[in-house]
Tab-separated table of C-alpha atoms in Angstrom:
chain	number	residue	atom	x	y	z
A	1	MET	CA	-160.593	-24.719	118.409
A	2	PRO	CA	-163.434	-22.663	119.863
A	3	GLY	CA	-162.642	-19.002	120.581
A	4	ILE	CA	-161.438	-18.236	124.049
A	5	SER	CA	-161.370	-14.772	125.621
A	6	THR	CA	-158.031	-13.003	125.601
A	7	ASN	CA	-157.565	-13.310	129.338
A	8	GLN	CA	-157.936	-17.066	128.896
A	9	SER	CA	-159.577	-17.420	132.247
A	10	SER	CA	-161.200	-20.639	131.139
A	11	SER	CA	-157.868	-22.241	130.345
A	12	ALA	CA	-155.880	-20.821	133.209
A	13	PRO	CA	-154.315	-23.545	135.335
A	14	PRO	CA	-155.322	-23.658	138.956
A	15	ALA	CA	-153.236	-21.614	141.330
A	16	SER	CA	-150.312	-23.652	142.579
A	17	ARG	CA	-150.020	-24.606	146.168
A	18	ALA	CA	-147.521	-22.692	148.232
A	19	THR	CA	-144.071	-23.974	147.454
A	20	ALA	CA	-142.041	-25.154	150.430
A	21	PRO	CA	-138.875	-23.141	151.032
A	22	HIS	CA	-135.820	-24.685	149.424
A	23	PRO	CA	-133.526	-26.056	152.171
A	24	ARG	CA	-130.440	-24.594	150.447
A	25	LYS	CA	-132.083	-21.703	148.640
A	26	TRP	CA	-129.161	-19.293	149.001
A	27	LEU	CA	-126.806	-21.775	147.365
A	28	LEU	CA	-129.428	-22.214	144.642
A	29	LEU	CA	-129.482	-18.430	144.213
A	30	ALA	CA	-125.688	-18.381	143.846
A	31	ILE	CA	-125.865	-21.057	141.125
A	32	VAL	CA	-128.621	-19.271	139.208
A	33	ALA	CA	-126.803	-15.938	139.583
A	34	LEU	CA	-123.653	-17.496	138.116
A	35	ALA	CA	-125.617	-18.722	135.102
A	36	GLN	CA	-127.269	-15.335	134.631
A	37	LEU	CA	-123.888	-13.608	134.834
A	38	THR	CA	-122.573	-15.932	132.107
A	39	VAL	CA	-125.376	-14.939	129.730
A	40	VAL	CA	-125.095	-11.204	130.513
A	41	LEU	CA	-121.292	-11.177	130.257
A	42	ASP	CA	-121.383	-12.761	126.826
A	43	GLY	CA	-122.885	-9.664	125.242
A	44	THR	CA	-119.986	-7.340	126.086
A	45	ILE	CA	-117.079	-9.749	126.533
A	46	VAL	CA	-117.371	-10.928	122.914
A	47	ASN	CA	-117.559	-7.330	121.680
A	48	ILE	CA	-114.160	-6.693	123.262
A	49	ALA	CA	-112.729	-9.774	121.517
A	50	LEU	CA	-114.067	-8.944	118.045
A	51	PRO	CA	-111.180	-6.816	116.695
A	52	GLN	CA	-108.612	-9.551	117.454
A	53	ALA	CA	-110.940	-12.284	116.208
A	54	GLN	CA	-111.525	-10.411	112.957
A	55	GLU	CA	-107.800	-10.123	112.339
A	56	ALA	CA	-107.061	-13.738	113.297
A	57	LEU	CA	-109.816	-15.256	111.136
A	58	GLY	CA	-109.688	-12.754	108.280
A	59	MET	CA	-113.305	-11.683	108.748
A	60	SER	CA	-114.882	-8.882	106.759
A	61	ASP	CA	-116.650	-6.043	108.581
A	62	GLY	CA	-119.970	-7.604	107.599
A	63	ASP	CA	-118.980	-10.960	109.066
A	64	ARG	CA	-117.855	-9.226	112.254
A	65	THR	CA	-121.295	-7.672	112.628
A	66	TRP	CA	-122.908	-11.075	112.198
A	67	VAL	CA	-120.912	-12.458	115.134
A	68	VAL	CA	-123.013	-10.168	117.343
A	69	THR	CA	-126.243	-10.211	115.323
A	70	LEU	CA	-126.528	-13.993	114.970
A	71	TYR	CA	-126.366	-14.565	118.729
A	72	SER	CA	-129.032	-11.912	119.376
A	73	LEU	CA	-131.170	-13.225	116.529
A	74	VAL	CA	-131.288	-16.844	117.724
A	75	PHE	CA	-131.524	-15.897	121.398
A	76	GLY	CA	-134.386	-13.454	120.873
A	77	ALA	CA	-136.288	-15.682	118.448
A	78	LEU	CA	-136.299	-18.788	120.649
A	79	LEU	CA	-136.743	-17.278	124.126
A	80	LEU	CA	-140.472	-17.947	124.482
A	81	LEU	CA	-140.124	-21.501	123.201
A	82	GLY	CA	-137.212	-22.013	125.607
A	83	GLY	CA	-139.389	-20.825	128.468
A	84	ARG	CA	-142.155	-23.298	127.656
A	85	ILE	CA	-139.650	-26.132	127.250
A	86	ALA	CA	-138.379	-25.325	130.742
A	87	ASP	CA	-141.939	-25.461	132.107
A	88	PHE	CA	-142.866	-28.743	130.439
A	89	TRP	CA	-139.555	-30.622	130.251
A	90	GLY	CA	-138.311	-29.585	133.679
A	91	ARG	CA	-136.558	-26.421	134.864
A	92	LYS	CA	-133.577	-28.167	136.426
A	93	ARG	CA	-133.071	-30.340	133.354
A	94	SER	CA	-133.390	-27.305	131.060
A	95	PHE	CA	-130.946	-25.347	133.236
A	96	ILE	CA	-128.311	-28.089	133.097
A	97	VAL	CA	-128.730	-28.785	129.378
A	98	GLY	CA	-128.733	-25.061	128.601
A	99	MET	CA	-125.597	-24.475	130.685
A	100	ALA	CA	-123.782	-27.472	129.188
A	101	GLY	CA	-124.792	-26.578	125.637
A	102	PHE	CA	-123.724	-22.970	126.140
A	103	ALA	CA	-120.322	-24.145	127.370
A	104	ILE	CA	-119.841	-26.534	124.439
A	105	ALA	CA	-120.816	-23.822	121.965
A	106	SER	CA	-118.376	-21.429	123.680
A	107	ALA	CA	-115.569	-23.991	123.406
A	108	LEU	CA	-116.321	-24.497	119.713
A	109	GLY	CA	-116.232	-20.734	119.196
A	110	GLY	CA	-112.945	-20.394	121.035
A	111	ALA	CA	-111.415	-23.129	118.873
A	112	ALA	CA	-112.828	-21.714	115.610
A	113	GLN	CA	-110.366	-21.637	112.710
A	114	SER	CA	-112.675	-19.958	110.215
A	115	THR	CA	-115.427	-17.375	110.131
A	116	TRP	CA	-118.237	-19.867	109.543
A	117	GLU	CA	-117.138	-21.958	112.525
A	118	LEU	CA	-117.305	-18.919	114.813
A	119	LEU	CA	-120.687	-17.895	113.412
A	120	ALA	CA	-122.076	-21.416	113.893
A	121	ALA	CA	-120.823	-21.431	117.472
A	122	ARG	CA	-122.463	-18.069	118.155
A	123	GLY	CA	-125.755	-19.384	116.811
A	124	LEU	CA	-125.495	-22.391	119.128
A	125	GLN	CA	-124.736	-20.081	122.045
A	126	GLY	CA	-127.930	-18.165	121.311
A	127	LEU	CA	-129.950	-21.379	121.098
A	128	PHE	CA	-128.816	-22.701	124.475
A	129	ALA	CA	-129.003	-19.244	126.083
A	130	ALA	CA	-132.678	-19.159	125.058
A	131	LEU	CA	-133.171	-22.301	127.157
A	132	LEU	CA	-130.864	-21.324	130.020
A	133	ALA	CA	-132.070	-17.769	130.706
A	134	PRO	CA	-135.791	-18.471	131.272
A	135	ALA	CA	-134.999	-21.702	133.152
A	136	SER	CA	-132.763	-19.753	135.553
A	137	LEU	CA	-135.358	-17.084	136.281
A	138	ALA	CA	-138.133	-19.699	136.573
A	139	LEU	CA	-136.079	-21.580	139.189
A	140	LEU	CA	-135.985	-18.432	141.300
A	141	THR	CA	-139.709	-17.904	140.813
A	142	VAL	CA	-140.715	-21.341	142.086
A	143	ASN	CA	-138.076	-21.661	144.832
A	144	PHE	CA	-138.622	-18.164	146.255
A	145	PRO	CA	-142.441	-18.049	146.166
A	146	GLY	CA	-142.842	-15.102	148.548
A	147	GLY	CA	-141.593	-13.111	151.499
A	148	LYS	CA	-138.562	-10.908	151.991
A	149	ASP	CA	-136.279	-13.690	150.737
A	150	ARG	CA	-137.933	-13.418	147.309
A	151	ILE	CA	-137.207	-9.687	147.265
A	152	LYS	CA	-133.542	-10.336	148.104
A	153	ALA	CA	-133.242	-13.072	145.479
A	154	PHE	CA	-134.662	-10.905	142.706
A	155	ALA	CA	-132.511	-8.000	143.889
A	156	VAL	CA	-129.387	-10.099	143.259
A	157	TYR	CA	-130.724	-11.222	139.874
A	158	GLY	CA	-131.630	-7.658	138.918
A	159	ALA	CA	-128.237	-6.309	139.978
A	160	ILE	CA	-126.514	-8.824	137.699
A	161	ALA	CA	-128.853	-7.939	134.821
A	162	GLY	CA	-128.023	-4.256	135.244
A	163	GLY	CA	-124.325	-4.408	136.111
A	164	GLY	CA	-123.029	-7.571	134.481
A	165	ALA	CA	-122.398	-5.898	131.133
A	166	ALA	CA	-119.753	-3.598	132.635
A	167	VAL	CA	-118.093	-6.587	134.319
A	168	GLY	CA	-117.884	-8.163	130.866
A	169	LEU	CA	-115.946	-5.139	129.606
A	170	ILE	CA	-113.330	-5.580	132.337
A	171	LEU	CA	-113.018	-9.342	131.997
A	172	GLY	CA	-112.914	-9.107	128.208
A	173	GLY	CA	-110.186	-6.488	128.401
A	174	VAL	CA	-108.065	-8.595	130.763
A	175	LEU	CA	-108.439	-11.786	128.720
A	176	THR	CA	-107.834	-10.038	125.392
A	177	GLU	CA	-104.774	-8.169	126.588
A	178	TYR	CA	-103.103	-10.888	128.665
A	179	ALA	CA	-104.326	-14.133	127.071
A	180	SER	CA	-106.173	-14.289	123.737
A	181	TRP	CA	-109.510	-13.349	122.229
A	182	ARG	CA	-110.306	-17.072	122.292
A	183	TRP	CA	-110.411	-17.012	126.091
A	184	CYS	CA	-113.308	-14.578	125.943
A	185	LEU	CA	-115.250	-17.663	124.819
A	186	TYR	CA	-113.332	-20.388	126.644
A	187	VAL	CA	-113.983	-18.649	129.987
A	188	ASN	CA	-117.589	-19.907	129.899
A	189	VAL	CA	-116.443	-23.531	130.135
A	190	PRO	CA	-115.046	-23.568	133.711
A	191	ILE	CA	-117.963	-21.393	134.868
A	192	ALA	CA	-120.413	-23.925	133.415
A	193	ILE	CA	-118.615	-26.875	134.996
A	194	VAL	CA	-118.856	-25.266	138.439
A	195	ALA	CA	-122.516	-24.312	137.935
A	196	ILE	CA	-123.550	-27.775	136.713
A	197	ALA	CA	-121.598	-29.624	139.423
A	198	ALA	CA	-123.303	-27.499	142.066
A	199	ALA	CA	-126.751	-27.634	140.447
A	200	ILE	CA	-127.072	-31.426	140.254
A	201	PRO	CA	-127.200	-32.053	144.040
A	202	VAL	CA	-128.722	-28.701	145.068
A	203	ILE	CA	-131.531	-27.876	142.635
A	204	GLY	CA	-134.677	-29.954	142.763
A	205	GLU	CA	-136.702	-30.632	139.648
A	206	SER	CA	-139.904	-28.716	139.020
A	207	LYS	CA	-142.172	-28.735	136.019
A	208	ALA	CA	-145.674	-27.835	134.929
A	209	HIS	CA	-148.451	-30.391	135.232
A	210	GLY	CA	-151.787	-30.739	133.508
A	211	ASN	CA	-151.933	-29.535	129.890
A	212	THR	CA	-148.352	-29.703	128.640
A	213	ARG	CA	-148.943	-29.836	124.902
A	214	TYR	CA	-146.671	-27.582	122.862
A	215	ASP	CA	-148.219	-24.787	120.826
A	216	VAL	CA	-146.383	-25.415	117.551
A	217	PRO	CA	-148.093	-22.701	115.441
A	218	GLY	CA	-147.470	-20.158	118.204
A	219	ALA	CA	-143.837	-21.229	118.535
A	220	VAL	CA	-143.234	-20.819	114.797
A	221	LEU	CA	-144.969	-17.442	114.597
A	222	VAL	CA	-143.253	-15.911	117.629
A	223	ALA	CA	-139.815	-17.249	116.615
A	224	LEU	CA	-140.165	-15.763	113.131
A	225	GLY	CA	-141.715	-12.564	114.480
A	226	LEU	CA	-139.123	-11.888	117.162
A	227	GLY	CA	-136.343	-12.988	114.826
A	228	SER	CA	-137.550	-10.558	112.155
A	229	LEU	CA	-137.628	-7.682	114.649
A	230	VAL	CA	-134.162	-8.394	116.026
A	231	PHE	CA	-132.713	-8.789	112.523
A	232	GLY	CA	-134.437	-5.654	111.264
A	233	PHE	CA	-133.171	-3.556	114.157
A	234	ALA	CA	-129.665	-4.985	113.776
A	235	GLN	CA	-129.606	-4.036	110.090
A	236	ALA	CA	-130.813	-0.486	110.800
A	237	GLU	CA	-127.199	0.579	111.369
A	238	ASN	CA	-126.837	0.393	107.564
A	239	GLY	CA	-129.764	2.794	107.178
A	240	TRP	CA	-133.460	2.744	108.030
A	241	GLY	CA	-134.325	2.796	104.342
A	242	THR	CA	-132.530	-0.448	103.447
A	243	TRP	CA	-134.622	-3.410	102.371
A	244	PRO	CA	-133.901	-5.658	105.408
A	245	VAL	CA	-135.307	-2.939	107.677
A	246	LEU	CA	-138.275	-2.067	105.450
A	247	VAL	CA	-139.212	-5.742	105.078
A	248	CYS	CA	-138.273	-7.317	108.415
A	249	LEU	CA	-139.698	-4.772	110.868
A	250	PRO	CA	-143.231	-4.707	109.395
A	251	LEU	CA	-143.086	-8.467	108.837
A	252	GLY	CA	-142.110	-8.998	112.471
A	253	LEU	CA	-145.030	-6.889	113.691
A	254	VAL	CA	-147.486	-8.747	111.442
A	255	LEU	CA	-146.212	-12.140	112.619
A	256	LEU	CA	-146.443	-11.104	116.275
A	257	GLY	CA	-149.990	-9.882	115.649
A	258	LEU	CA	-150.855	-13.305	114.214
A	259	PHE	CA	-149.133	-14.882	117.229
A	260	VAL	CA	-151.438	-12.967	119.593
A	261	LEU	CA	-154.462	-14.086	117.567
A	262	VAL	CA	-153.360	-17.734	117.712
A	263	GLU	CA	-152.662	-17.537	121.441
A	264	SER	CA	-156.087	-16.048	122.142
A	265	ARG	CA	-157.719	-19.087	120.530
A	266	SER	CA	-155.435	-21.821	121.860
A	267	ASN	CA	-156.185	-23.916	124.947
A	268	HIS	CA	-152.467	-24.665	125.362
A	269	PRO	CA	-150.787	-21.350	124.399
A	270	LEU	CA	-147.044	-20.860	124.256
A	271	LEU	CA	-147.505	-17.524	126.039
A	272	PRO	CA	-150.827	-17.371	127.899
A	273	LEU	CA	-152.242	-13.898	127.316
A	274	ARG	CA	-153.212	-13.704	130.988
A	275	ILE	CA	-149.479	-13.172	131.626
A	276	MET	CA	-149.402	-10.021	129.484
A	277	ALA	CA	-152.929	-8.737	130.149
A	278	ASN	CA	-152.396	-7.840	133.818
A	279	LYS	CA	-151.946	-4.064	134.129
A	280	VAL	CA	-149.169	-4.213	136.726
A	281	ARG	CA	-147.222	-6.872	134.880
A	282	GLY	CA	-147.725	-5.094	131.563
A	283	GLY	CA	-146.197	-1.967	133.068
A	284	ALA	CA	-143.201	-3.987	134.245
A	285	PHE	CA	-142.732	-5.469	130.758
A	286	LEU	CA	-142.799	-2.010	129.146
A	287	THR	CA	-140.297	-0.775	131.720
A	288	ALA	CA	-138.032	-3.734	130.871
A	289	LEU	CA	-138.241	-2.827	127.184
A	290	LEU	CA	-137.346	0.843	127.693
A	291	SER	CA	-134.634	0.312	130.306
A	292	GLY	CA	-133.038	-2.460	128.210
A	293	ALA	CA	-132.886	-0.080	125.246
A	294	ALA	CA	-131.305	2.721	127.278
A	295	LEU	CA	-128.807	0.491	129.090
A	296	LEU	CA	-127.393	-1.507	126.187
A	297	GLY	CA	-127.564	1.332	123.663
A	298	GLY	CA	-126.034	3.884	126.032
A	299	LEU	CA	-123.289	1.568	127.279
A	300	LEU	CA	-122.174	0.830	123.714
A	301	PHE	CA	-121.456	4.495	122.946
A	302	LEU	CA	-119.812	5.109	126.298
A	303	THR	CA	-117.364	2.302	125.497
A	304	LEU	CA	-116.679	3.807	122.070
A	305	TYR	CA	-116.027	7.203	123.662
A	306	PHE	CA	-113.541	5.716	126.105
A	307	GLN	CA	-111.593	3.749	123.505
A	308	ILE	CA	-111.746	5.950	120.400
A	309	VAL	CA	-111.761	9.502	121.761
A	310	LEU	CA	-110.002	9.115	125.109
A	311	GLY	CA	-107.677	6.356	123.868
A	312	TYR	CA	-108.356	3.939	126.741
A	313	THR	CA	-107.261	0.313	126.473
A	314	PRO	CA	-110.011	-2.330	126.816
A	315	ILE	CA	-109.054	-2.853	130.465
A	316	GLN	CA	-109.083	0.884	131.194
A	317	SER	CA	-112.433	1.157	129.446
A	318	GLY	CA	-113.882	-1.589	131.624
A	319	LEU	CA	-112.503	-0.047	134.801
A	320	ALA	CA	-113.885	3.344	133.776
A	321	SER	CA	-117.375	1.770	133.598
A	322	LEU	CA	-116.985	0.028	136.961
A	323	PRO	CA	-118.503	2.832	139.135
A	324	MET	CA	-121.873	2.196	137.501
A	325	THR	CA	-121.711	-1.506	138.404
A	326	VAL	CA	-120.576	-0.784	141.969
A	327	THR	CA	-123.445	1.680	142.395
A	328	ILE	CA	-125.924	-0.913	141.124
A	329	MET	CA	-124.601	-3.526	143.553
A	330	ILE	CA	-124.733	-1.130	146.518
A	331	GLY	CA	-128.174	0.051	145.486
A	332	ALA	CA	-129.412	-3.530	145.226
A	333	GLY	CA	-128.306	-4.272	148.770
A	334	VAL	CA	-129.959	-1.161	150.169
A	335	LEU	CA	-133.192	-1.445	148.191
A	336	SER	CA	-133.749	-5.118	149.001
A	337	LYS	CA	-134.020	-4.164	152.691
A	338	PHE	CA	-136.679	-1.493	152.159
A	339	LEU	CA	-138.840	-2.761	149.281
A	340	ALA	CA	-141.049	-4.784	151.604
A	341	SER	CA	-142.049	-1.618	153.466
A	342	THR	CA	-141.934	0.975	150.666
A	343	GLY	CA	-143.311	-1.091	147.813
A	344	VAL	CA	-142.026	-0.939	144.241
A	345	ARG	CA	-143.944	1.997	142.783
A	346	ILE	CA	-141.680	4.720	144.236
A	347	PRO	CA	-138.302	3.245	143.186
A	348	MET	CA	-139.593	2.188	139.761
A	349	THR	CA	-140.877	5.734	139.185
A	350	VAL	CA	-137.865	7.577	140.593
A	351	GLY	CA	-135.320	5.195	139.011
A	352	PRO	CA	-135.972	6.237	135.386
A	353	VAL	CA	-135.754	9.913	136.385
A	354	VAL	CA	-132.387	9.403	138.112
A	355	GLY	CA	-131.113	7.248	135.251
A	356	ALA	CA	-132.169	9.898	132.733
A	357	ALA	CA	-130.321	12.522	134.779
A	358	GLY	CA	-127.171	10.393	134.562
A	359	LEU	CA	-127.461	10.041	130.796
A	360	LEU	CA	-128.112	13.766	130.433
A	361	TRP	CA	-124.949	14.416	132.431
A	362	LEU	CA	-123.042	12.296	129.907
A	363	THR	CA	-124.184	14.607	127.104
A	364	GLY	CA	-121.590	17.042	128.518
A	365	ILE	CA	-118.604	14.925	127.423
A	366	THR	CA	-115.903	16.694	125.413
A	367	VAL	CA	-113.024	15.735	123.155
A	368	GLY	CA	-110.537	16.620	125.912
A	369	GLY	CA	-112.405	14.398	128.339
A	370	ASN	CA	-112.335	15.116	132.079
A	371	TYR	CA	-113.425	11.739	133.451
A	372	ALA	CA	-113.955	12.880	137.042
A	373	LEU	CA	-116.202	15.792	136.077
A	374	GLU	CA	-117.823	14.757	132.799
A	375	VAL	CA	-118.292	10.999	133.176
A	376	LEU	CA	-118.096	9.768	136.774
A	377	PRO	CA	-121.131	11.668	138.176
A	378	GLY	CA	-123.227	10.495	135.230
A	379	LEU	CA	-122.209	6.866	135.757
A	380	ILE	CA	-123.091	7.027	139.458
A	381	LEU	CA	-126.493	8.565	138.731
A	382	LEU	CA	-127.157	6.023	135.955
A	383	GLY	CA	-126.156	3.143	138.254
A	384	ALA	CA	-128.448	4.403	141.022
A	385	GLY	CA	-131.347	4.737	138.585
A	386	LEU	CA	-130.811	1.280	137.092
A	387	ALA	CA	-130.671	-0.255	140.573
A	388	MET	CA	-134.084	1.242	141.381
A	389	ILE	CA	-135.453	-0.238	138.145
A	390	PHE	CA	-133.833	-3.657	137.901
A	391	VAL	CA	-133.971	-4.687	141.571
A	392	PRO	CA	-137.795	-4.774	141.735
A	393	LEU	CA	-138.421	-5.382	138.018
A	394	GLN	CA	-138.366	-9.184	137.882
A	395	ASN	CA	-140.220	-9.420	141.161
A	396	VAL	CA	-143.082	-7.315	139.819
A	397	ALA	CA	-143.062	-8.965	136.376
A	398	LEU	CA	-143.312	-12.436	137.916
A	399	SER	CA	-145.636	-11.745	140.858
A	400	GLY	CA	-148.894	-13.627	140.556
A	401	ILE	CA	-147.447	-16.192	138.133
A	402	VAL	CA	-148.541	-19.740	138.890
A	403	ASP	CA	-145.836	-22.405	138.757
A	404	HIS	CA	-147.298	-23.780	135.510
A	405	ASP	CA	-146.356	-20.551	133.687
A	406	ALA	CA	-143.077	-19.671	135.443
A	407	GLY	CA	-140.855	-20.438	132.448
A	408	ALA	CA	-143.130	-18.698	129.939
A	409	ALA	CA	-143.344	-15.531	132.057
A	410	SER	CA	-139.586	-15.543	132.690
A	411	ALA	CA	-138.978	-15.826	128.956
A	412	ALA	CA	-141.373	-12.947	128.291
A	413	VAL	CA	-139.559	-10.467	130.556
A	414	THR	CA	-136.167	-11.567	129.180
A	415	ALA	CA	-137.476	-11.180	125.624
A	416	MET	CA	-138.612	-7.633	126.419
A	417	GLN	CA	-135.120	-6.693	127.584
A	418	GLN	CA	-133.551	-8.411	124.557
A	419	ILE	CA	-135.828	-6.637	122.069
A	420	GLY	CA	-135.245	-3.379	123.946
A	421	GLY	CA	-131.487	-3.804	123.640
A	422	SER	CA	-131.731	-4.465	119.905
A	423	LEU	CA	-134.065	-1.500	119.433
A	424	GLY	CA	-131.854	0.814	121.482
A	425	THR	CA	-128.667	-0.166	119.666
A	426	ALA	CA	-130.271	0.317	116.244
A	427	LEU	CA	-132.043	3.562	117.110
A	428	PHE	CA	-129.054	5.184	118.799
A	429	THR	CA	-126.720	4.101	115.992
A	430	ALA	CA	-128.964	5.817	113.450
A	431	LEU	CA	-129.179	8.981	115.577
A	432	TYR	CA	-125.420	8.889	116.160
A	433	THR	CA	-124.738	8.620	112.423
A	434	ALA	CA	-127.079	11.518	111.666
A	435	ALA	CA	-125.413	13.711	114.305
A	436	VAL	CA	-121.929	12.921	112.993
A	437	SER	CA	-122.937	13.755	109.419
A	438	SER	CA	-124.602	16.988	110.513
A	439	TYR	CA	-121.526	18.076	112.466
A	440	LEU	CA	-119.155	17.415	109.558
A	441	ALA	CA	-121.386	19.070	106.953
A	442	ASP	CA	-119.863	22.535	107.384
A	443	LYS	CA	-116.418	21.586	108.744
A	444	GLU	CA	-113.092	21.338	106.965
A	445	PRO	CA	-111.711	17.766	107.106
A	446	SER	CA	-109.323	17.393	110.035
A	447	GLN	CA	-108.647	15.114	112.969
A	448	ALA	CA	-110.109	17.676	115.365
A	449	ALA	CA	-113.300	17.841	113.306
A	450	GLN	CA	-113.511	14.044	113.221
A	451	TYR	CA	-113.211	13.724	116.997
A	452	GLY	CA	-115.682	16.563	117.448
A	453	ALA	CA	-118.137	14.753	115.182
A	454	LEU	CA	-117.763	11.525	117.154
A	455	VAL	CA	-118.433	13.299	120.439
A	456	SER	CA	-121.452	15.020	118.908
A	457	GLY	CA	-122.773	11.609	117.890
A	458	TYR	CA	-122.237	10.162	121.363
A	459	GLN	CA	-123.988	13.157	122.927
A	460	SER	CA	-126.986	12.585	120.660
A	461	ALA	CA	-127.131	8.910	121.637
A	462	PHE	CA	-126.999	9.746	125.354
A	463	LEU	CA	-129.719	12.394	124.970
A	464	TRP	CA	-132.135	9.989	123.298
A	465	ALA	CA	-131.279	7.229	125.746
A	466	ALA	CA	-132.223	9.653	128.530
A	467	ILE	CA	-135.551	10.421	126.839
A	468	ILE	CA	-136.338	6.730	126.402
A	469	ILE	CA	-135.537	5.697	129.966
A	470	PHE	CA	-137.415	8.728	131.325
A	471	ALA	CA	-140.528	7.473	129.496
A	472	ALA	CA	-140.573	4.518	131.910
A	473	ALA	CA	-141.316	6.848	134.856
A	474	PRO	CA	-144.982	7.634	134.048
A	475	ILE	CA	-145.540	4.017	133.020
A	476	ALA	CA	-144.335	2.831	136.427
A	477	PHE	CA	-146.271	5.536	138.275
A	478	PHE	CA	-149.635	4.803	136.674
A	479	LEU	CA	-149.391	1.054	135.988
A	480	VAL	CA	-146.949	-0.566	138.432
A	481	ARG	CA	-149.062	-0.402	141.580
A	482	PRO	CA	-149.099	-3.810	143.284
A	483	ARG	CA	-150.031	-4.003	146.927
A	484	LYS	CA	-147.148	-4.437	149.361
A	485	GLU	CA	-148.502	-7.810	150.429
A	486	ASP	CA	-148.230	-9.012	146.835
A	487	LEU	CA	-144.436	-8.907	147.232
A	488	LEU	CA	-144.636	-10.906	150.459
A	489	GLY	CA	-147.221	-13.511	149.547
A	490	ALA	CA	-146.593	-16.967	150.873
A	491	GLY	CA	-147.401	-18.702	147.606
A	492	SER	CA	-146.311	-18.350	144.053
A	493	ALA	CA	-149.766	-17.211	143.016
A	494	VAL	CA	-150.651	-13.911	144.609
A	495	HIS	CA	-153.264	-11.354	143.705
A	496	LEU	CA	-152.057	-8.330	141.813
A	497	GLY	CA	-155.323	-6.422	141.948
């Protein structure tokens, strides 16, 4: 094919006509929010179930790790392809199939009688989540094309993205303690039934028109590239010098570089480079990457601190994390009312600073553990910061996206958060391990020394999480500068200037 400039202006589809408001858009938002909550919950709710599942199925520690890694691997690798399938095949159809497939995979996982059955089910969950997640966000994009209602819709979506993980800790603790680890998977089935039953009469079909050919070389390259990165980061907990890390991380970067080259020359790209090339949108994608790393990586070590050092049960651990979620929800409600007048630059710049302050506060945790003084203020600050980031994030990342590219752009921002989470977990685990080893180097073996080492490791993880999320502040300040009217445009294609 002849070379095409990287902004692909010659192949860009015409701007879509203004989309008519959905007659039951708030019910549609509730359905999409329920689906998004299902995907977000799955990350933490399964983590809570793992110890019981390992004992019941006789899994090794390596197999237990794969229960988490395999889902992330398949989900991250297929996100961009899932987004394009939603655009071309139909977003409603993709939403329903993704939701149904996710439920079936969850049921198979809950009924698993062996390790390989659970691993296969987790892989299937990742596959259907890669279709469901971008379809859900694309449905919001095309059904809330502009105005204050769009701001409110993305505020709800962002609040779930930021706070849903802590809800998963609570629900997982309740189900594990009072039912069975299997119900941490079975719980997705009734949620899916409700979502699908409501979606069929409420959601209208929408799909891209014009050039709807699939970019097969791009799909293969990006799946292998993203999969290599996710796998490499997941294996970094065994050491950054191990062969999976040394091979998969560089390989992933090379494959993604080839993917960009292929996309720049394709007249039907899987991910049109015009989506990534916009300065404002690029800033939002980088912010998603950094905030995803800080959130998922930081939350992991906070949970470990609660359960290992403070001796909390899974339910108590979930409840202890709840103030962060409540703060995010309150912040989402407040911010959605003012974003139209203030714009997004101020909250997206201040949010990382406030979130970093919360994580820095958590570096003051001790073995004795005074929750009210050492943890609670940090959680409230972190929740406030995340609300200021996540509430406007999707709105900014998807402003100016024509309907033809809604699924692809939705997949791109989700992929950034997914890669960020994998990067954060791997990086903070390595830093945690180094801090623990350093602490124990000159200590006599004892239980007190062991707990002290663990706390030292958690403090190191929180410190670096604070540094990473703080890095999003200058990015937002200098790059995320859309005009206020861009957030209130009547159509789905608005100028980002």
